[in-house]
mmCIF file of C-alpha atoms and ligand atoms in Angstrom:
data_model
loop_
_atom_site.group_PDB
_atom_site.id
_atom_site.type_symbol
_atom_site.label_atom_id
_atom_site.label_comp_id
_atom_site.label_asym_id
_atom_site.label_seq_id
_atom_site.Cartn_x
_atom_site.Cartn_y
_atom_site.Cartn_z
ATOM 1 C CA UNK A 1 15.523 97.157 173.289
ATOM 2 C CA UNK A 2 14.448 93.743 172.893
ATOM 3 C CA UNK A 3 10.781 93.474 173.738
ATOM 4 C CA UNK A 4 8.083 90.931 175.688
ATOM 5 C CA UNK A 5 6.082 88.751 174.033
ATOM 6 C CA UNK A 6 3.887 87.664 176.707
ATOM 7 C CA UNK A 7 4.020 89.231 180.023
ATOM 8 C CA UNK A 8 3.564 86.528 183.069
ATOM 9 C CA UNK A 9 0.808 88.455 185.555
ATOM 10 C CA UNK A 10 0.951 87.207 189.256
ATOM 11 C CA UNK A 11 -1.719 86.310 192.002
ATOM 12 C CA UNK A 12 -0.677 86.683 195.791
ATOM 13 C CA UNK A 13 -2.596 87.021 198.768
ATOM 14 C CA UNK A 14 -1.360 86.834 201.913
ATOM 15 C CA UNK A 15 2.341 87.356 203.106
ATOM 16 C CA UNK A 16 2.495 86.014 206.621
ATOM 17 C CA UNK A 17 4.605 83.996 208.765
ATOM 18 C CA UNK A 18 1.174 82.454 210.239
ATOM 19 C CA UNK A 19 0.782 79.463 207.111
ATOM 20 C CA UNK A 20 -2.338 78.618 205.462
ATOM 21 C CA UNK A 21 -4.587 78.784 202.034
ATOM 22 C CA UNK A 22 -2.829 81.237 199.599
ATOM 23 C CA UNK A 23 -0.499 82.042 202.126
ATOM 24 C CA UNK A 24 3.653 82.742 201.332
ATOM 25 C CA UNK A 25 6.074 82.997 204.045
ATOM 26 C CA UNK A 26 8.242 86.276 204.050
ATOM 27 C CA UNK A 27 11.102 84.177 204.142
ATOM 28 C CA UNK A 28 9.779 83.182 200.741
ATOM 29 C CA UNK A 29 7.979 86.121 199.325
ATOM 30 C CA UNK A 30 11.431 87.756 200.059
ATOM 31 C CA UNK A 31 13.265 85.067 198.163
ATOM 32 C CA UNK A 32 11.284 85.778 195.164
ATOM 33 C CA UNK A 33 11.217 89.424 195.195
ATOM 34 C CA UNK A 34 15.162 89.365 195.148
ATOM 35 C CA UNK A 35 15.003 86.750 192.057
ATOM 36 C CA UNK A 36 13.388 89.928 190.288
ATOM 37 C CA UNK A 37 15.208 92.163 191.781
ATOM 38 C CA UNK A 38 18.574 90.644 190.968
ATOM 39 C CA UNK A 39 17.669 89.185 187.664
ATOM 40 C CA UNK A 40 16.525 93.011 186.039
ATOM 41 C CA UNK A 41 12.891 91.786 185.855
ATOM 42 C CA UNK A 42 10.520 94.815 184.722
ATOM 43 C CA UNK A 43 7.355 94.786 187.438
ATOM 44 C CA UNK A 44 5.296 97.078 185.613
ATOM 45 C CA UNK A 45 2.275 98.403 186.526
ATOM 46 C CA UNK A 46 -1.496 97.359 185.416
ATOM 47 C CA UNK A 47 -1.646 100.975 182.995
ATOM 48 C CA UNK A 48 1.695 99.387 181.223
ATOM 49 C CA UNK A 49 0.122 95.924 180.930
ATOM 50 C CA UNK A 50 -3.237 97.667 179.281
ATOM 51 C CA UNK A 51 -0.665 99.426 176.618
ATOM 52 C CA UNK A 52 0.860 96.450 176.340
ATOM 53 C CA UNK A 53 -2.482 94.563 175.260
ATOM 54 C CA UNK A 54 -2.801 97.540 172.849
ATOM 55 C CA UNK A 55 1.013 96.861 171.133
ATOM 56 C CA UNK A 56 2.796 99.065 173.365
ATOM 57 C CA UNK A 57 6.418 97.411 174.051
ATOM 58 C CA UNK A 58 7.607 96.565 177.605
ATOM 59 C CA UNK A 59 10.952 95.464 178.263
ATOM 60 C CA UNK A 60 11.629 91.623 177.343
ATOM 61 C CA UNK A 61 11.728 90.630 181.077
ATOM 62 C CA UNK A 62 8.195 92.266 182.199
ATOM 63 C CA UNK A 63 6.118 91.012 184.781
ATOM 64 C CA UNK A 64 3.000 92.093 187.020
ATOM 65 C CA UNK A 65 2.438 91.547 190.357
ATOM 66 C CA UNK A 66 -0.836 91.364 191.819
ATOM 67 C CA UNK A 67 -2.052 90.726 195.283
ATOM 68 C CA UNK A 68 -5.725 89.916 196.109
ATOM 69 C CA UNK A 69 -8.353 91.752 198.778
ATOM 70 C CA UNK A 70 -5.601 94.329 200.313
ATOM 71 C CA UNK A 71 -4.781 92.301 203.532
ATOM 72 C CA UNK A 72 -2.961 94.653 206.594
ATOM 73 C CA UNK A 73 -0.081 91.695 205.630
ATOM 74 C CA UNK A 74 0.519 93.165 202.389
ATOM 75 C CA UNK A 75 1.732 96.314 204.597
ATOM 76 C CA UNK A 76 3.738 94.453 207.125
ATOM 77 C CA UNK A 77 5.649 92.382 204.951
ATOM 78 C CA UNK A 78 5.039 92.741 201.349
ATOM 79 C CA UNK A 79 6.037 96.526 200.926
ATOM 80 C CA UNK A 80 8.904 96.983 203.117
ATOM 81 C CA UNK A 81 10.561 94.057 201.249
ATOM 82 C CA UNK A 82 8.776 95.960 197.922
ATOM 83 C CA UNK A 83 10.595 98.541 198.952
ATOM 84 C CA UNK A 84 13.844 97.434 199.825
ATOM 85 C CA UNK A 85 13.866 96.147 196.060
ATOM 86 C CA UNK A 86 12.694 99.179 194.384
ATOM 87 C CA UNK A 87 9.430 96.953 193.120
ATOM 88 C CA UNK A 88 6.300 97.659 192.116
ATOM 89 C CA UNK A 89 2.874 95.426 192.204
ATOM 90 C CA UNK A 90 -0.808 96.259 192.514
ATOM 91 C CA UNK A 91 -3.400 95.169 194.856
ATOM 92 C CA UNK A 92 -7.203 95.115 194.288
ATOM 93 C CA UNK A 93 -9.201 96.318 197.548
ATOM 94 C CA UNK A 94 -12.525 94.800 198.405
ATOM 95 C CA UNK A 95 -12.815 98.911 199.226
ATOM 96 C CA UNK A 96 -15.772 98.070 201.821
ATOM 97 C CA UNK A 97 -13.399 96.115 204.433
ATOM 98 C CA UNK A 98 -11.009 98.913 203.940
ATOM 99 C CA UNK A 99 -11.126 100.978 207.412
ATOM 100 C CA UNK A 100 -9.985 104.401 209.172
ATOM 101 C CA UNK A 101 -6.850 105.085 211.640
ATOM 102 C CA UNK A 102 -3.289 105.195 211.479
ATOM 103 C CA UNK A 103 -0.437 103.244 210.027
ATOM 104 C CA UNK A 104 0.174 100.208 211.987
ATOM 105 C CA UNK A 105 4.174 99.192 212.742
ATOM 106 C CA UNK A 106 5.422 97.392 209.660
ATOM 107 C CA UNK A 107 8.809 94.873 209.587
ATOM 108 C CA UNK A 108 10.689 97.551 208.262
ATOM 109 C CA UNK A 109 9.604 100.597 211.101
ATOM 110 C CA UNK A 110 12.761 101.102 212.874
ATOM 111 C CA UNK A 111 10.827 100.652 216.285
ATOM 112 C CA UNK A 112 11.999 96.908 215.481
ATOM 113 C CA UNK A 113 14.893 95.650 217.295
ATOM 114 C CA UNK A 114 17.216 93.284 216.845
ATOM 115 C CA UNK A 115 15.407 89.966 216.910
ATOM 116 C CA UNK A 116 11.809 91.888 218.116
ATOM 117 C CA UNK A 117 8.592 91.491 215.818
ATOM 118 C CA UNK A 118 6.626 91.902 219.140
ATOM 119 C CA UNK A 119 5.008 94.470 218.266
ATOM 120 C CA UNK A 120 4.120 94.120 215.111
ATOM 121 C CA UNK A 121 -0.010 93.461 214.594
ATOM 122 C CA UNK A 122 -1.142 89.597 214.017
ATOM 123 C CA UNK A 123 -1.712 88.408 210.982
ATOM 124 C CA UNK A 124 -3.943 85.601 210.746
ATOM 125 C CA UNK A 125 -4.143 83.247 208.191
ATOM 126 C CA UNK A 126 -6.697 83.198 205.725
ATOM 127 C CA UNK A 127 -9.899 81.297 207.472
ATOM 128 C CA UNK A 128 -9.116 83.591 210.237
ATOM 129 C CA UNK A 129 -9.162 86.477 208.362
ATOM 130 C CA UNK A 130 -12.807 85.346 206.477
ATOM 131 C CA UNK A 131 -14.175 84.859 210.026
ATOM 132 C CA UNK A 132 -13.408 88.356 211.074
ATOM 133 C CA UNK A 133 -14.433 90.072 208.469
ATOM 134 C CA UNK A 134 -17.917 87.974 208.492
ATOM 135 C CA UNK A 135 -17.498 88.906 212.444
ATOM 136 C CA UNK A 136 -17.112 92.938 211.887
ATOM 137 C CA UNK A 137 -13.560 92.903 212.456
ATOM 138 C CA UNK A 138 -12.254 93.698 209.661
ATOM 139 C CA UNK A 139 -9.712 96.328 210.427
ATOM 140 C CA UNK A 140 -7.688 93.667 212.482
ATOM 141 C CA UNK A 141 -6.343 92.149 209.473
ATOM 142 C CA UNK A 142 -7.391 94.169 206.632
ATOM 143 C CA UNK A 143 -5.817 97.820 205.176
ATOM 144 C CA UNK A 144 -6.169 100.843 206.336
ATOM 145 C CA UNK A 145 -6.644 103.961 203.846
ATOM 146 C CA UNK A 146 -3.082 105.338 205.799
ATOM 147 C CA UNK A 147 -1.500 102.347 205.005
ATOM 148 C CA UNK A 148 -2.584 102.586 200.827
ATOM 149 C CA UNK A 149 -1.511 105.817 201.480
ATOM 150 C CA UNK A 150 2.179 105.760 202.387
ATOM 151 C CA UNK A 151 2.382 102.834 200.311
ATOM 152 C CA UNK A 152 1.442 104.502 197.158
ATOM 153 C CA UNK A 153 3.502 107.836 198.345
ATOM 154 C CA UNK A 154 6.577 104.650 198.092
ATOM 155 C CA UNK A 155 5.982 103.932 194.982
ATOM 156 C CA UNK A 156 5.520 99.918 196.073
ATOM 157 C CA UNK A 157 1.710 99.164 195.046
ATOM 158 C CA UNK A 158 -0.737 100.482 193.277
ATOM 159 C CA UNK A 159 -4.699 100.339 193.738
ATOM 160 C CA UNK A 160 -7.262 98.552 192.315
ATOM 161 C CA UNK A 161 -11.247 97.660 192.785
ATOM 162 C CA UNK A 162 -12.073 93.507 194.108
ATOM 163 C CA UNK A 163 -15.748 95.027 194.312
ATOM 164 C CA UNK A 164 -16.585 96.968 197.503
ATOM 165 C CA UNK A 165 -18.181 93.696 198.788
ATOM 166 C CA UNK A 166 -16.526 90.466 197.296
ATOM 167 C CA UNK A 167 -20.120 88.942 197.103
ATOM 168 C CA UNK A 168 -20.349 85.769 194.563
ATOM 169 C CA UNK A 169 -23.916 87.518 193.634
ATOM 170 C CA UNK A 170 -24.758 84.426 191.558
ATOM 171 C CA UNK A 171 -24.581 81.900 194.693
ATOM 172 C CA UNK A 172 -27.348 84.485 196.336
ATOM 173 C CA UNK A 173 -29.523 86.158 194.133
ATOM 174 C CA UNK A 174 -31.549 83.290 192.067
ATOM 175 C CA UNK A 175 -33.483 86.522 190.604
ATOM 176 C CA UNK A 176 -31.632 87.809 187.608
ATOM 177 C CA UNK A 177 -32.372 90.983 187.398
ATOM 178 C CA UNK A 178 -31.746 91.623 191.267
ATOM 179 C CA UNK A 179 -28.611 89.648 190.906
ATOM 180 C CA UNK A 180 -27.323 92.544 188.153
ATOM 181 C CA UNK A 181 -28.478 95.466 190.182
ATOM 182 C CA UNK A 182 -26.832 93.987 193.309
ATOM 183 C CA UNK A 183 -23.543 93.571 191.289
ATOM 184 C CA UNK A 184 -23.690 97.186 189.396
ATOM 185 C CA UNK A 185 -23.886 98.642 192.955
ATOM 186 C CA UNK A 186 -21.695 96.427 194.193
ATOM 187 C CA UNK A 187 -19.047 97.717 191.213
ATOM 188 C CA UNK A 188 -20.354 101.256 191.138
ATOM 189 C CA UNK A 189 -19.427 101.506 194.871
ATOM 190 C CA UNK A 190 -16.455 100.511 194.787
ATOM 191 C CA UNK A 191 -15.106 102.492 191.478
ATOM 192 C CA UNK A 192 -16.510 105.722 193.431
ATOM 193 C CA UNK A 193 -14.948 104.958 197.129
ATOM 194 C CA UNK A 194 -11.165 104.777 194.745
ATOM 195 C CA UNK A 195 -12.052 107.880 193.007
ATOM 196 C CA UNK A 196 -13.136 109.371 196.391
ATOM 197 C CA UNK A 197 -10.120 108.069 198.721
ATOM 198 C CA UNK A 198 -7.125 107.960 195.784
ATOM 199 C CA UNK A 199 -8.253 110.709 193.491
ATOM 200 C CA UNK A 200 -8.405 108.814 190.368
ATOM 201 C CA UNK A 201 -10.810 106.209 188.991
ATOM 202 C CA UNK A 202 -9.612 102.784 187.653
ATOM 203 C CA UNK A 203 -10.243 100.690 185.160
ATOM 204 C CA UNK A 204 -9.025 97.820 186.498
ATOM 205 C CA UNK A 205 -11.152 95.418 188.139
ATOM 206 C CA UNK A 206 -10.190 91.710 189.916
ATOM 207 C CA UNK A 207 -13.478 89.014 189.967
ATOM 208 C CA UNK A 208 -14.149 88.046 193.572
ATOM 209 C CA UNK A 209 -13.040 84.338 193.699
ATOM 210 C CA UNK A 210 -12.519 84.460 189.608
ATOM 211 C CA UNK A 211 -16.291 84.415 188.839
ATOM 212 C CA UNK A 212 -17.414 86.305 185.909
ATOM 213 C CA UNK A 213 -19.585 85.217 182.725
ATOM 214 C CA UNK A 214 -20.701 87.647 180.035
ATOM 215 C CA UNK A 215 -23.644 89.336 181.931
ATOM 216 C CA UNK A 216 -20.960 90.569 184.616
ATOM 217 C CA UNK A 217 -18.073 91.364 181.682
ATOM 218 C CA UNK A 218 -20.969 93.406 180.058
ATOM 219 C CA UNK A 219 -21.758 94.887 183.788
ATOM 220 C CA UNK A 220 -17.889 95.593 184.482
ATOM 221 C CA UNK A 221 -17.513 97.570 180.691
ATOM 222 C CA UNK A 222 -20.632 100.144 181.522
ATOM 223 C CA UNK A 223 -19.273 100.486 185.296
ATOM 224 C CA UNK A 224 -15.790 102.069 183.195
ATOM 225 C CA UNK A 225 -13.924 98.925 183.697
ATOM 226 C CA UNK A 226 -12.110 98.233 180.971
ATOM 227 C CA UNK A 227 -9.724 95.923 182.274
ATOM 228 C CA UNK A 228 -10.861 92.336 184.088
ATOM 229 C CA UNK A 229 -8.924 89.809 186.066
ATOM 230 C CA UNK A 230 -9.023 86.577 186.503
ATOM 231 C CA UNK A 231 -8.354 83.281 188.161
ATOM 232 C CA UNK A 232 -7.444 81.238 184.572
ATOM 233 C CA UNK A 233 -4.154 80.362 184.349
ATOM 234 C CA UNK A 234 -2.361 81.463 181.271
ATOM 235 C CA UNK A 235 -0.421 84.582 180.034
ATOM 236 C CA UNK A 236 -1.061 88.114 178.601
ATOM 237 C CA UNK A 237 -0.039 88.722 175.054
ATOM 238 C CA UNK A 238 -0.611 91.525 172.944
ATOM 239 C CA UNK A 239 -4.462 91.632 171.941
ATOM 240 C CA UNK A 240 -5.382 89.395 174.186
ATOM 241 C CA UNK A 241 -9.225 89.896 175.758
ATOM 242 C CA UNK A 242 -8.693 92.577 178.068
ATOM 243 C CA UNK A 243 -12.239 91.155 179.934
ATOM 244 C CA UNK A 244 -10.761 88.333 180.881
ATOM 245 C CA UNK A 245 -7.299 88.445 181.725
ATOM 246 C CA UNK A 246 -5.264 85.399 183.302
ATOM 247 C CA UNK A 247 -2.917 85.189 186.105
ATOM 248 C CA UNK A 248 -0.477 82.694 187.795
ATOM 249 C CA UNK A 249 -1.331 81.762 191.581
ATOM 250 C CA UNK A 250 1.531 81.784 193.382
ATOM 251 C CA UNK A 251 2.576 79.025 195.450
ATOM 252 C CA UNK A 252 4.567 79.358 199.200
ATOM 253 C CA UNK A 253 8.163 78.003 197.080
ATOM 254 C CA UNK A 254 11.130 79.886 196.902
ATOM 255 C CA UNK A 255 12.756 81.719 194.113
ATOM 256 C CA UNK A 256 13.658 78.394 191.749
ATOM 257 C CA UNK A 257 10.483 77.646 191.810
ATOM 258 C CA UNK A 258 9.566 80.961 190.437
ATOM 259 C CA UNK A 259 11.903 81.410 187.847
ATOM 260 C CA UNK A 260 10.461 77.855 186.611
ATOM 261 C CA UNK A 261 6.969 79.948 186.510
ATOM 262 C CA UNK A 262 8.850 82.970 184.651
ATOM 263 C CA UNK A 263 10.694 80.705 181.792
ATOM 264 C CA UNK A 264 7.258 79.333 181.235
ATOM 265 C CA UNK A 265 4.603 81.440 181.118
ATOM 266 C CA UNK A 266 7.096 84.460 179.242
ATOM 267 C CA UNK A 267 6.359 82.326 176.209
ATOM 268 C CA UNK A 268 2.756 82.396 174.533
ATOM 269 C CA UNK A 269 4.595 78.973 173.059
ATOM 270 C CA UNK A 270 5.538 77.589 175.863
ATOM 271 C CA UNK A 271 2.386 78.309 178.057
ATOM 272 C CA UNK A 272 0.137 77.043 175.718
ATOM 273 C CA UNK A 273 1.863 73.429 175.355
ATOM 274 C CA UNK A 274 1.517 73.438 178.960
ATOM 275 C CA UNK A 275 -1.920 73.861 179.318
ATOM 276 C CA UNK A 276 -2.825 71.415 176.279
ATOM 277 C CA UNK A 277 -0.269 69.065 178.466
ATOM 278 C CA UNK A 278 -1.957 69.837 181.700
ATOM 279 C CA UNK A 279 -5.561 69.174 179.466
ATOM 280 C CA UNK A 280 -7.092 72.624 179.563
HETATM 281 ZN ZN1 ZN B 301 -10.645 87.981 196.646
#
C-alpha cells in the first residue's frame, strides 16, 4: 500500500444554510464530502494522525476533518451527510456550552417530507450564535450531550476538548500567574467533563481562536494533552511538532475548489513553496 506523506488536516465550523463568517452551505459541505467520498479519500481519525506523527503509515489519500466549538449545525447537517458517506471527522467541544435534553430533528430524521425543513431547529450564523451564548442561550445553537451521543454511536465524529470556556485568557488576565491558573482550570475542566460524559480522556486539544505560546503548550502537556491544534496553515508530516499542529480553513466553495486544497497541501513540497510564495 502506497503511503501519505503529509496528511492535509481540515478546519470547519458551521454548516448552515443561514451564510456568514466560517460558514459552508450544505449544498457545499455536501459537494465536498462526496469529492472524498467518491475519490477513496481516507478521513482518519485524530488517534491515526498522532501515529502518523510517530511513523505509523496511513493510506496515500489520508485526510482529517475537523470542525470547531461543536455547533447543534454540525448535527443537522454535517452528520447525516457524514453519514450518508460513511465519513469520519472530529469536533472539539468548548464542553461548557455543551447542554442537557434530547436529540433535536436532523435533515436526515425521516419526520422530513418532501420539500419540508420546517421543523428542523434554526441555525444562526456565527455572530448570532456568539451573542447567544454571551446571552445564556447556548443550547439554541450549540450540542447537546444526546446529540455527541448518537453521533459517536454512527461512527460520524469523534470528540475533542476547545477548553470548557473558549476564553483568550491573555486578552483578560494582565496578571501572569492568574492568567495560568485560569487557563489550567479552564483545560483541567474540560479534559474531566470528556472523561466524565464520553468515558475516555483525550489528548487532543484545539486553541480557542488559534492562540497558544509556550507557557500554554507547556500548560496543555501537564493537563495530558499531548496533541495541539492550530490555526497556521500548513500540513502534518511525520515528526512534525505535535504542540502545534496546522490546519486548512475551509472556505464556503464547492468540491473543485477542494480538491485544489487536497493536491496541495498532500505534498510537504508543494505546501511549503506555497507558503514561501504566499510570504510566510
Ligand atoms: Zn473556537
Amino acid at each position: 500500500m502506497k503511503t501519505a506523506r503529509a496528511v492535509p488536516v481540515l478546519m470547519y465550523h458551521h454548516v448552515s444554510p443561514n451564510p456568514g463568517l466560517v460558514t459552508i452551505s450544505p449544498e457545499n459541505f455536501r459537494a465536498q464530502m462526496r469529492y472524498l467520498a467518491e475519490h477513496d479519500w481516507h478521513t482518519a481519525s485524530l488517534d491515526e494522525l498522532a501515529r502518523f506523527l510517530a511513523g505509523e503509515s496511513l493510506p496515500k489519500k489520508s485526510v482529517v476533518i475537523t470542525f470547531d466549538d461543536g455547533y447543534l449545525d454540525n448535527w443537522v447537517y454535517a452528520h447525516p451527510v457524514m453519514a450518508e458517506y460513511g465519513l469520519h471527522g472530529a469536533i472539539f467541544l468548548v464542553t461548557g456550552w455543551i447542554g442537557d435534553g434530547p436529540p433535536r430533528p436532523h435533515a436526515a430524521c425521516s419526520k422530513v417530507g418532501a420539500g419540508g425543513t420546517a421543523h428542523l431547529p434554526a441555525t444562526p450564523d456565527h455572530g448570532t450564535c456568539k451573542r447567544l451564548i454571551a446571552a445564556g442561550r447556548a443550547d439554541e445553537v450549540m450540542l447537546r450531550w444526546s446529540e455527541i451521543e448518537a453521533m459517536r454511536a454512527a461512527g460520524t465524529f469523534e470528540f475533542h476538548s476547545h477548553t470548557h470556556t473558549h476564553t483568550r485568557w491573555d486578552q483578560i488576565e494582565t496578571d501572569q500567574s492568574i492568567r495560568l491558573n485560569r487557563l489550567t482550570e479552564d483545560l483541567e475542566t474540560s479534559r474531566e467533563t470528556l472523561r466524565a460524559r464520553l468515558g475516555a480522556s483525550t489528548p487532543h486539544l484545539c486553541w480557542p481562536q488559534g492562540y497558544y505560546d509556550a507557557d500554554y503548550q507547556r500548560l496543555a502537556l501537564a493537563s495530558g494533552f499531548t496533541h495541539c491544534y492550530t490555526t497556521q496553515p500548513g500540513t502534518v508530516c511525520p515528526g512534525a511538532a505535535a504542540d502545534a499542529l496546522p490546519r486548512i480553513v475551509i472556505k464556503d466553495r464547492g468540491n473543485d475548489w477542494l480538491a485544489s486544497r487536497l493536491w496541495l497541501y498532500r505534498s510537504a513540497f508543494r505546501t511549503r513553496f506555497y507558503g514561501w510564495f504566499k510570504g510566510r
